[in-house]
């Protein structure tokens, strides 16, 4: 008898799950139906700022697999169709064609949530005005590019200073705009500790970006034509021909909530290790709509990244297809850039460690990406957190130029392996002057952390 799996969402998680399930079971055994609100499938949302900024030539370059390619593999993919309701007891979903308004009920044996995340749009005056853009989907990216190509002015305001905010600031600088970034945080990149965020602020200001911190946006001002023309805070107004929102995202779990499925502290779906929704053997969820286990703190987090979404999809597809796989959790690794400045973090920030009751020591070191005498050596700052007494690595943050960002991967592996900073010092990392000083910056930070941990141990004995 043929089973039917219904998948909600056709980006990373949904289509990775569909593809993996199809590898395991043919169409006679498993019917796969996918509903997607938008016009595209299997695309890199992370690449949108680089498309807007001109580093990527075409929208199509961001699409890994087209709808036609998926359909050729016996996947019933229905674009511009949203799931409006889920009947858990009846094992069916109500789908609505967004072009015609027609609705129909679809029975399922297995259900997959790949609904992603929704950009945060605070209920401010003018937030929905022409010229105000979020950046989450390819449709969003195309709308922004169309707007940039049609307006005569060259002033842009980016609201928010997280990953999307700083990447969009770079994109707009590359397009020749005067860029102002407004954030309510004390420094850009609240995903780093404030002392490391200060390094980013200074670098961005050196690139010509005006960075306004500790400022709550109160309204988007509009002109007589109804278009945005300024961003207002309690103390000032910043002229704008275009406004880009980079405030962050929240899990798109409205359907799940209405259906009574379990949500976590960040409103993401709760799953087991096999990505099954807790308490529901025939429902899976993954990607930006779920919460994941932080392997360092032991707490649940919402981390919307394509790396996780693709892994979740593979695991879900294995489960739907009758195989077995698990997702143990994350250590919170992320990397970004603004112009030539690379920014990376993994593990816990100081506030994260305090929130879960961990006591820690910190060190910050300055080094270079290559041997100091080798051409192109660039400065780099590394911050490291280690647990008091035990010396277990808790987190690393890196800010620097070329060669800085991907060094975070060493720390991510060490965190996953629950290494101490003393064990890290002994790591046999590659060395040659074009690639690293004889002591890699991450190891320099580990060595300094060992000294601080040992002094702390002596003072508490």
Tab-separated table of C-alpha atoms in Angstrom:
chain	number	residue	atom	x	y	z
A	1	UNK	CA	0.000	0.000	0.000
A	2	UNK	CA	1.329	3.451	-0.935
A	3	UNK	CA	1.969	5.863	1.947
A	4	UNK	CA	1.737	9.623	1.542
A	5	UNK	CA	4.055	12.135	3.175
A	6	UNK	CA	3.012	15.784	3.115
A	7	UNK	CA	5.825	18.322	3.464
A	8	UNK	CA	5.151	21.971	4.323
A	9	UNK	CA	7.891	24.177	2.873
A	10	UNK	CA	10.168	23.577	-0.117
A	11	UNK	CA	13.486	25.061	0.885
A	12	UNK	CA	16.426	23.438	2.675
A	13	UNK	CA	14.702	21.167	5.190
A	14	UNK	CA	11.646	20.279	3.126
A	15	UNK	CA	13.393	19.405	-0.107
A	16	UNK	CA	16.355	17.702	1.584
A	17	UNK	CA	13.797	15.512	3.380
A	18	UNK	CA	11.887	14.850	0.156
A	19	UNK	CA	15.042	13.967	-1.771
A	20	UNK	CA	16.400	11.651	0.914
A	21	UNK	CA	13.049	9.907	1.329
A	22	UNK	CA	12.833	9.395	-2.429
A	23	UNK	CA	16.307	7.823	-2.481
A	24	UNK	CA	15.094	5.289	0.062
A	25	UNK	CA	11.617	4.556	-1.308
A	26	UNK	CA	10.171	4.718	-4.811
A	27	UNK	CA	6.922	6.388	-5.847
A	28	UNK	CA	4.960	3.127	-5.660
A	29	UNK	CA	5.861	2.873	-1.972
A	30	UNK	CA	5.850	6.528	-0.932
A	31	UNK	CA	3.952	9.453	-2.455
A	32	UNK	CA	5.652	12.770	-1.638
A	33	UNK	CA	3.562	15.965	-1.788
A	34	UNK	CA	5.210	19.319	-1.030
A	35	UNK	CA	3.379	22.619	-0.523
A	36	UNK	CA	5.324	25.872	-0.901
A	37	UNK	CA	3.958	29.433	-0.579
A	38	UNK	CA	6.645	31.023	-2.724
A	39	UNK	CA	7.914	30.762	-6.284
A	40	UNK	CA	11.233	28.959	-5.643
A	41	UNK	CA	12.706	25.798	-4.123
A	42	UNK	CA	16.044	24.713	-2.668
A	43	UNK	CA	17.716	28.116	-2.672
A	44	UNK	CA	20.369	29.763	-0.530
A	45	UNK	CA	18.759	32.527	1.505
A	46	UNK	CA	22.205	33.131	3.024
A	47	UNK	CA	23.406	34.234	-0.399
A	48	UNK	CA	20.806	36.985	-0.860
A	49	UNK	CA	22.985	39.815	0.576
A	50	UNK	CA	25.774	38.851	-1.842
A	51	UNK	CA	23.340	38.843	-4.768
A	52	UNK	CA	22.047	42.274	-3.724
A	53	UNK	CA	25.625	43.523	-3.356
A	54	UNK	CA	26.709	42.280	-6.767
A	55	UNK	CA	29.040	39.438	-5.715
A	56	UNK	CA	26.525	36.942	-7.169
A	57	UNK	CA	25.428	37.729	-10.709
A	58	UNK	CA	22.020	36.123	-10.882
A	59	UNK	CA	19.149	34.985	-8.692
A	60	UNK	CA	19.340	31.614	-10.420
A	61	UNK	CA	22.881	31.151	-9.107
A	62	UNK	CA	21.371	30.793	-5.625
A	63	UNK	CA	19.025	27.971	-6.632
A	64	UNK	CA	20.479	24.523	-5.983
A	65	UNK	CA	17.621	22.559	-7.567
A	66	UNK	CA	14.640	23.834	-9.556
A	67	UNK	CA	11.017	22.738	-9.171
A	68	UNK	CA	11.286	20.902	-12.501
A	69	UNK	CA	14.275	18.916	-11.248
A	70	UNK	CA	12.395	17.890	-8.114
A	71	UNK	CA	9.303	16.903	-10.091
A	72	UNK	CA	11.438	14.786	-12.394
A	73	UNK	CA	12.200	12.654	-9.312
A	74	UNK	CA	8.519	11.883	-8.661
A	75	UNK	CA	8.033	14.604	-6.068
A	76	UNK	CA	4.616	16.292	-6.335
A	77	UNK	CA	5.701	19.891	-5.741
A	78	UNK	CA	2.988	22.559	-5.584
A	79	UNK	CA	4.252	26.157	-5.633
A	80	UNK	CA	2.205	29.175	-4.543
A	81	UNK	CA	0.205	26.886	-2.287
A	82	UNK	CA	0.013	27.371	1.456
A	83	UNK	CA	-1.161	25.021	4.161
A	84	UNK	CA	-3.884	26.911	6.025
A	85	UNK	CA	-4.871	24.304	8.621
A	86	UNK	CA	-3.743	20.979	10.060
A	87	UNK	CA	-6.133	18.381	11.430
A	88	UNK	CA	-3.884	16.246	13.619
A	89	UNK	CA	-6.575	13.759	14.641
A	90	UNK	CA	-7.808	13.328	11.075
A	91	UNK	CA	-4.280	13.237	9.621
A	92	UNK	CA	-4.996	15.792	6.938
A	93	UNK	CA	-4.063	19.339	5.913
A	94	UNK	CA	-6.067	22.069	4.218
A	95	UNK	CA	-4.152	23.581	1.293
A	96	UNK	CA	-4.974	26.885	-0.408
A	97	UNK	CA	-3.888	27.856	-3.928
A	98	UNK	CA	-2.668	31.442	-3.553
A	99	UNK	CA	-3.325	32.241	-7.212
A	100	UNK	CA	-6.929	30.987	-7.449
A	101	UNK	CA	-8.028	30.815	-3.805
A	102	UNK	CA	-9.157	27.201	-4.273
A	103	UNK	CA	-8.876	24.984	-1.173
A	104	UNK	CA	-8.687	21.228	-0.716
A	105	UNK	CA	-8.003	18.710	2.050
A	106	UNK	CA	-5.083	16.282	1.722
A	107	UNK	CA	-4.760	13.139	3.819
A	108	UNK	CA	-1.303	12.144	5.027
A	109	UNK	CA	0.379	9.190	6.667
A	110	UNK	CA	3.420	11.275	7.596
A	111	UNK	CA	3.807	15.034	7.959
A	112	UNK	CA	6.938	17.198	7.806
A	113	UNK	CA	7.266	20.808	8.948
A	114	UNK	CA	9.866	22.804	7.016
A	115	UNK	CA	8.118	26.138	7.495
A	116	UNK	CA	11.274	28.097	8.290
A	117	UNK	CA	11.302	31.451	10.051
A	118	UNK	CA	9.513	34.771	9.678
A	119	UNK	CA	11.347	38.136	9.670
A	120	UNK	CA	10.532	40.283	12.682
A	121	UNK	CA	8.560	43.393	11.654
A	122	UNK	CA	7.696	45.424	14.746
A	123	UNK	CA	4.328	47.220	14.630
A	124	UNK	CA	5.802	50.652	13.961
A	125	UNK	CA	4.191	53.516	12.037
A	126	UNK	CA	5.317	53.264	8.404
A	127	UNK	CA	6.770	49.743	8.709
A	128	UNK	CA	4.752	48.566	5.683
A	129	UNK	CA	5.499	51.610	3.528
A	130	UNK	CA	6.995	51.330	0.058
A	131	UNK	CA	10.767	51.275	0.241
A	132	UNK	CA	10.887	49.216	3.474
A	133	UNK	CA	12.279	45.748	2.809
A	134	UNK	CA	12.871	42.550	4.731
A	135	UNK	CA	15.347	40.024	3.361
A	136	UNK	CA	14.306	36.412	3.915
A	137	UNK	CA	13.279	34.871	0.593
A	138	UNK	CA	14.314	35.175	-3.053
A	139	UNK	CA	11.103	37.150	-3.630
A	140	UNK	CA	12.275	39.585	-0.924
A	141	UNK	CA	15.682	39.877	-2.557
A	142	UNK	CA	14.181	40.551	-5.991
A	143	UNK	CA	11.840	43.187	-4.555
A	144	UNK	CA	14.779	44.949	-2.885
A	145	UNK	CA	16.889	44.906	-6.041
A	146	UNK	CA	13.962	46.249	-8.085
A	147	UNK	CA	13.527	49.042	-5.550
A	148	UNK	CA	17.239	49.895	-5.539
A	149	UNK	CA	17.219	50.055	-9.331
A	150	UNK	CA	14.217	52.375	-9.453
A	151	UNK	CA	14.931	55.017	-6.815
A	152	UNK	CA	17.127	58.052	-7.538
A	153	UNK	CA	18.463	58.569	-4.008
A	154	UNK	CA	21.566	56.938	-2.519
A	155	UNK	CA	20.832	56.936	1.217
A	156	UNK	CA	20.101	53.665	2.994
A	157	UNK	CA	19.244	52.881	6.595
A	158	UNK	CA	19.630	49.342	7.924
A	159	UNK	CA	17.585	48.629	11.047
A	160	UNK	CA	19.270	45.954	13.138
A	161	UNK	CA	22.907	44.931	13.406
A	162	UNK	CA	22.898	41.142	13.475
A	163	UNK	CA	24.219	38.896	10.719
A	164	UNK	CA	21.683	40.027	8.108
A	165	UNK	CA	22.079	43.667	9.134
A	166	UNK	CA	25.863	43.796	8.730
A	167	UNK	CA	25.763	41.748	5.517
A	168	UNK	CA	23.156	44.084	4.040
A	169	UNK	CA	25.219	47.102	5.117
A	170	UNK	CA	28.102	45.648	3.103
A	171	UNK	CA	25.829	44.983	0.120
A	172	UNK	CA	24.587	48.567	0.093
A	173	UNK	CA	28.093	50.006	0.500
A	174	UNK	CA	29.128	47.912	-2.503
A	175	UNK	CA	26.278	49.470	-4.483
A	176	UNK	CA	27.516	52.964	-3.662
A	177	UNK	CA	24.998	53.910	-0.984
A	178	UNK	CA	25.557	56.053	2.075
A	179	UNK	CA	24.684	53.597	4.830
A	180	UNK	CA	23.453	54.203	8.354
A	181	UNK	CA	22.928	51.248	10.676
A	182	UNK	CA	20.575	51.705	13.635
A	183	UNK	CA	20.433	49.171	16.468
A	184	UNK	CA	19.049	49.154	19.983
A	185	UNK	CA	22.008	47.064	21.156
A	186	UNK	CA	25.104	48.680	22.709
A	187	UNK	CA	27.251	47.343	19.859
A	188	UNK	CA	26.777	45.721	16.451
A	189	UNK	CA	26.540	41.928	16.395
A	190	UNK	CA	24.838	41.096	19.675
A	191	UNK	CA	25.817	37.501	18.862
A	192	UNK	CA	29.236	38.513	20.214
A	193	UNK	CA	30.227	39.946	23.581
A	194	UNK	CA	30.174	43.769	23.669
A	195	UNK	CA	33.974	44.097	23.776
A	196	UNK	CA	34.242	42.159	20.506
A	197	UNK	CA	31.285	44.052	19.053
A	198	UNK	CA	33.196	47.274	19.674
A	199	UNK	CA	35.903	46.038	17.289
A	200	UNK	CA	33.253	45.546	14.614
A	201	UNK	CA	31.829	49.003	15.212
A	202	UNK	CA	35.193	50.683	14.782
A	203	UNK	CA	35.888	48.699	11.616
A	204	UNK	CA	32.475	49.512	10.123
A	205	UNK	CA	32.890	53.200	10.872
A	206	UNK	CA	36.269	53.022	9.165
A	207	UNK	CA	34.444	51.716	6.077
A	208	UNK	CA	32.206	54.786	6.057
A	209	UNK	CA	29.146	53.195	7.690
A	210	UNK	CA	27.433	55.347	10.327
A	211	UNK	CA	26.689	53.063	13.282
A	212	UNK	CA	24.004	54.270	15.706
A	213	UNK	CA	23.759	52.139	18.859
A	214	UNK	CA	21.457	52.155	21.903
A	215	UNK	CA	18.739	53.580	19.649
A	216	UNK	CA	15.193	52.215	19.512
A	217	UNK	CA	13.451	52.862	16.193
A	218	UNK	CA	10.075	54.521	16.830
A	219	UNK	CA	8.751	55.030	13.285
A	220	UNK	CA	9.469	54.949	9.572
A	221	UNK	CA	8.715	58.395	8.187
A	222	UNK	CA	7.065	58.660	4.772
A	223	UNK	CA	6.738	61.388	2.179
A	224	UNK	CA	3.768	62.618	0.175
A	225	UNK	CA	4.243	59.697	-2.233
A	226	UNK	CA	3.861	57.191	0.614
A	227	UNK	CA	7.471	55.991	0.340
A	228	UNK	CA	9.817	55.766	3.298
A	229	UNK	CA	12.089	58.804	3.573
A	230	UNK	CA	13.544	58.562	7.090
A	231	UNK	CA	13.962	56.321	10.129
A	232	UNK	CA	13.064	57.941	13.447
A	233	UNK	CA	14.371	57.163	16.914
A	234	UNK	CA	13.566	58.899	20.190
A	235	UNK	CA	16.459	61.323	19.655
A	236	UNK	CA	16.960	61.736	15.906
A	237	UNK	CA	15.841	61.076	12.366
A	238	UNK	CA	18.031	59.471	9.699
A	239	UNK	CA	17.175	60.262	6.052
A	240	UNK	CA	16.572	57.199	3.917
A	241	UNK	CA	15.732	56.503	0.295
A	242	UNK	CA	15.605	52.790	1.166
A	243	UNK	CA	15.141	50.992	4.498
A	244	UNK	CA	16.281	47.412	5.075
A	245	UNK	CA	15.118	45.446	8.117
A	246	UNK	CA	17.695	43.156	9.690
A	247	UNK	CA	16.090	42.803	13.106
A	248	UNK	CA	16.075	39.017	13.146
A	249	UNK	CA	13.583	36.211	12.663
A	250	UNK	CA	11.240	34.059	14.710
A	251	UNK	CA	10.156	30.448	14.066
A	252	UNK	CA	7.218	30.198	11.648
A	253	UNK	CA	5.128	27.982	13.902
A	254	UNK	CA	1.663	29.541	13.762
A	255	UNK	CA	0.256	26.407	12.096
A	256	UNK	CA	1.917	24.172	14.651
A	257	UNK	CA	0.615	26.258	17.547
A	258	UNK	CA	-2.925	26.191	16.154
A	259	UNK	CA	-2.676	22.409	15.808
A	260	UNK	CA	-1.600	22.040	19.438
A	261	UNK	CA	1.956	20.814	18.758
A	262	UNK	CA	4.612	21.360	21.456
A	263	UNK	CA	6.670	24.558	21.271
A	264	UNK	CA	9.748	25.551	23.245
A	265	UNK	CA	10.801	28.767	25.027
A	266	UNK	CA	11.650	30.444	21.704
A	267	UNK	CA	8.353	29.336	20.050
A	268	UNK	CA	10.148	26.698	17.980
A	269	UNK	CA	8.832	23.170	17.592
A	270	UNK	CA	10.239	20.604	20.017
A	271	UNK	CA	11.606	17.390	18.541
A	272	UNK	CA	13.442	14.274	19.639
A	273	UNK	CA	16.877	13.243	18.374
A	274	UNK	CA	15.358	11.806	15.182
A	275	UNK	CA	13.630	15.177	14.510
A	276	UNK	CA	10.192	13.751	15.307
A	277	UNK	CA	7.860	16.251	16.967
A	278	UNK	CA	7.612	15.223	20.585
A	279	UNK	CA	4.611	13.035	21.280
A	280	UNK	CA	3.811	12.481	17.576
A	281	UNK	CA	5.286	9.420	15.870
A	282	UNK	CA	4.187	10.452	12.372
A	283	UNK	CA	5.196	14.158	12.407
A	284	UNK	CA	8.713	15.542	11.866
A	285	UNK	CA	10.107	19.092	11.877
A	286	UNK	CA	13.437	20.721	11.109
A	287	UNK	CA	15.267	23.869	10.104
A	288	UNK	CA	14.432	27.374	11.258
A	289	UNK	CA	11.074	26.354	12.774
A	290	UNK	CA	12.578	24.111	15.497
A	291	UNK	CA	14.633	24.511	18.647
A	292	UNK	CA	17.888	22.614	19.025
A	293	UNK	CA	19.954	21.398	21.948
A	294	UNK	CA	23.021	23.466	22.789
A	295	UNK	CA	25.707	20.875	23.542
A	296	UNK	CA	27.734	23.341	25.629
A	297	UNK	CA	25.041	24.748	27.922
A	298	UNK	CA	22.498	21.927	27.757
A	299	UNK	CA	19.711	24.439	27.005
A	300	UNK	CA	17.403	24.824	24.007
A	301	UNK	CA	18.181	27.478	21.395
A	302	UNK	CA	16.713	28.795	18.158
A	303	UNK	CA	19.534	29.037	15.600
A	304	UNK	CA	18.255	29.702	12.060
A	305	UNK	CA	21.078	28.505	9.803
A	306	UNK	CA	21.076	26.663	6.496
A	307	UNK	CA	23.697	24.222	7.739
A	308	UNK	CA	21.332	22.885	10.385
A	309	UNK	CA	18.320	22.963	8.064
A	310	UNK	CA	19.995	20.760	5.468
A	311	UNK	CA	21.162	18.268	8.097
A	312	UNK	CA	17.694	18.157	9.622
A	313	UNK	CA	16.215	17.456	6.208
A	314	UNK	CA	18.546	14.523	5.633
A	315	UNK	CA	17.673	13.060	9.024
A	316	UNK	CA	13.935	13.566	8.525
A	317	UNK	CA	14.084	12.020	5.049
A	318	UNK	CA	15.803	8.989	6.520
A	319	UNK	CA	13.070	8.599	9.116
A	320	UNK	CA	10.246	9.122	6.633
A	321	UNK	CA	11.895	6.641	4.260
A	322	UNK	CA	12.191	3.931	6.916
A	323	UNK	CA	15.878	4.385	7.777
A	324	UNK	CA	17.374	5.886	10.942
A	325	UNK	CA	19.488	8.942	11.766
A	326	UNK	CA	19.747	11.453	14.619
A	327	UNK	CA	20.766	15.055	15.211
A	328	UNK	CA	22.574	15.362	18.553
A	329	UNK	CA	22.665	19.170	18.799
A	330	UNK	CA	24.849	22.185	18.050
A	331	UNK	CA	27.610	24.277	19.589
A	332	UNK	CA	26.386	27.536	18.041
A	333	UNK	CA	28.930	28.157	15.286
A	334	UNK	CA	28.434	31.058	12.874
A	335	UNK	CA	30.639	33.142	10.599
A	336	UNK	CA	29.981	36.328	8.655
A	337	UNK	CA	31.728	39.302	7.100
A	338	UNK	CA	31.277	42.980	6.453
A	339	UNK	CA	33.516	44.128	3.601
A	340	UNK	CA	36.962	42.742	4.474
A	341	UNK	CA	36.204	42.168	8.172
A	342	UNK	CA	35.510	38.552	9.165
A	343	UNK	CA	33.434	37.754	12.254
A	344	UNK	CA	33.005	34.315	13.829
A	345	UNK	CA	31.769	32.748	17.039
A	346	UNK	CA	31.062	29.346	18.532
A	347	UNK	CA	29.900	28.193	21.941
A	348	UNK	CA	28.727	30.525	24.691
A	349	UNK	CA	28.933	34.268	25.161
A	350	UNK	CA	29.504	35.584	28.660
A	351	UNK	CA	25.779	36.261	29.105
A	352	UNK	CA	24.974	32.714	27.934
A	353	UNK	CA	27.337	31.197	30.495
A	354	UNK	CA	25.897	33.312	33.290
A	355	UNK	CA	22.342	32.421	32.289
A	356	UNK	CA	22.953	28.703	32.840
A	357	UNK	CA	25.002	29.146	36.021
A	358	UNK	CA	28.460	28.442	34.621
A	359	UNK	CA	31.434	30.213	36.179
A	360	UNK	CA	34.142	31.090	33.700
A	361	UNK	CA	37.328	32.956	32.924
A	362	UNK	CA	38.007	34.949	29.762
A	363	UNK	CA	41.056	35.943	27.740
A	364	UNK	CA	41.459	38.160	24.685
A	365	UNK	CA	44.572	38.007	22.518
A	366	UNK	CA	45.750	39.855	19.442
A	367	UNK	CA	47.673	38.015	16.753
A	368	UNK	CA	47.981	37.853	12.983
A	369	UNK	CA	46.601	35.607	10.265
A	370	UNK	CA	50.093	34.699	8.996
A	371	UNK	CA	53.642	34.969	10.240
A	372	UNK	CA	54.274	38.651	10.885
A	373	UNK	CA	57.069	38.835	8.327
A	374	UNK	CA	55.011	37.229	5.552
A	375	UNK	CA	53.245	39.623	3.129
A	376	UNK	CA	49.550	40.057	3.802
A	377	UNK	CA	49.626	39.240	7.516
A	378	UNK	CA	46.480	40.823	9.007
A	379	UNK	CA	45.544	41.517	12.629
A	380	UNK	CA	43.115	39.243	14.446
A	381	UNK	CA	41.503	39.286	17.899
A	382	UNK	CA	40.468	36.061	19.607
A	383	UNK	CA	38.355	35.876	22.754
A	384	UNK	CA	38.074	32.590	24.639
A	385	UNK	CA	35.855	31.502	27.533
A	386	UNK	CA	36.809	28.552	29.736
A	387	UNK	CA	35.054	27.052	32.745
A	388	UNK	CA	36.576	27.867	36.111
A	389	UNK	CA	38.609	25.060	37.693
A	390	UNK	CA	37.950	22.447	35.007
A	391	UNK	CA	39.283	24.558	32.121
A	392	UNK	CA	36.637	23.156	29.748
A	393	UNK	CA	36.329	25.306	26.654
A	394	UNK	CA	33.014	27.224	26.665
A	395	UNK	CA	33.241	29.575	23.720
A	396	UNK	CA	35.395	31.426	21.192
A	397	UNK	CA	34.892	34.655	19.241
A	398	UNK	CA	37.151	35.873	16.430
A	399	UNK	CA	37.279	39.238	14.650
A	400	UNK	CA	39.874	39.907	11.965
A	401	UNK	CA	40.689	40.208	8.300
A	402	UNK	CA	41.319	37.518	5.700
A	403	UNK	CA	42.020	34.139	7.259
A	404	UNK	CA	40.266	34.875	10.550
A	405	UNK	CA	36.735	33.545	10.133
A	406	UNK	CA	37.236	29.871	9.324
A	407	UNK	CA	39.613	29.446	12.246
A	408	UNK	CA	36.460	29.154	14.320
A	409	UNK	CA	36.075	25.581	13.044
A	410	UNK	CA	38.974	24.421	15.227
A	411	UNK	CA	37.152	25.750	18.270
A	412	UNK	CA	33.849	24.185	17.141
A	413	UNK	CA	35.498	20.761	16.991
A	414	UNK	CA	37.088	21.289	20.402
A	415	UNK	CA	33.719	22.260	21.894
A	416	UNK	CA	32.013	19.227	20.402
A	417	UNK	CA	34.721	17.006	21.860
A	418	UNK	CA	34.382	18.774	25.253
A	419	UNK	CA	38.089	19.566	25.275
A	420	UNK	CA	39.801	21.653	27.912
A	421	UNK	CA	41.930	24.621	26.932
A	422	UNK	CA	44.977	22.664	28.073
A	423	UNK	CA	44.147	19.869	25.648
A	424	UNK	CA	43.683	22.453	22.898
A	425	UNK	CA	47.196	23.790	23.349
A	426	UNK	CA	48.524	20.365	22.334
A	427	UNK	CA	46.539	20.255	19.076
A	428	UNK	CA	48.738	19.480	16.072
A	429	UNK	CA	47.559	22.236	13.721
A	430	UNK	CA	49.081	22.943	10.338
A	431	UNK	CA	51.809	25.588	10.143
A	432	UNK	CA	53.580	27.437	7.371
A	433	UNK	CA	54.269	31.201	7.267
A	434	UNK	CA	51.695	31.901	4.493
A	435	UNK	CA	48.934	30.357	6.616
A	436	UNK	CA	49.683	30.992	10.270
A	437	UNK	CA	52.204	32.169	12.836
A	438	UNK	CA	54.117	29.301	14.425
A	439	UNK	CA	51.559	29.513	17.238
A	440	UNK	CA	48.118	29.715	15.647
A	441	UNK	CA	45.994	32.522	17.162
A	442	UNK	CA	43.455	30.025	18.535
A	443	UNK	CA	46.260	28.167	20.317
A	444	UNK	CA	47.710	31.418	21.635
A	445	UNK	CA	44.332	32.157	23.217
A	446	UNK	CA	44.130	28.605	24.615
A	447	UNK	CA	47.603	28.881	26.098
A	448	UNK	CA	46.727	32.174	27.770
A	449	UNK	CA	43.476	30.664	29.071
A	450	UNK	CA	45.419	27.764	30.606
A	451	UNK	CA	47.433	30.262	32.617
A	452	UNK	CA	44.314	32.042	33.873
A	453	UNK	CA	42.607	28.749	34.792
A	454	UNK	CA	45.676	27.574	36.719
A	455	UNK	CA	45.937	30.837	38.648
A	456	UNK	CA	42.253	30.588	39.473
A	457	UNK	CA	42.742	27.010	40.686
A	458	UNK	CA	45.600	28.094	42.980
A	459	UNK	CA	43.629	30.972	44.497
A	460	UNK	CA	40.630	28.754	45.293
A	461	UNK	CA	42.570	25.869	46.874
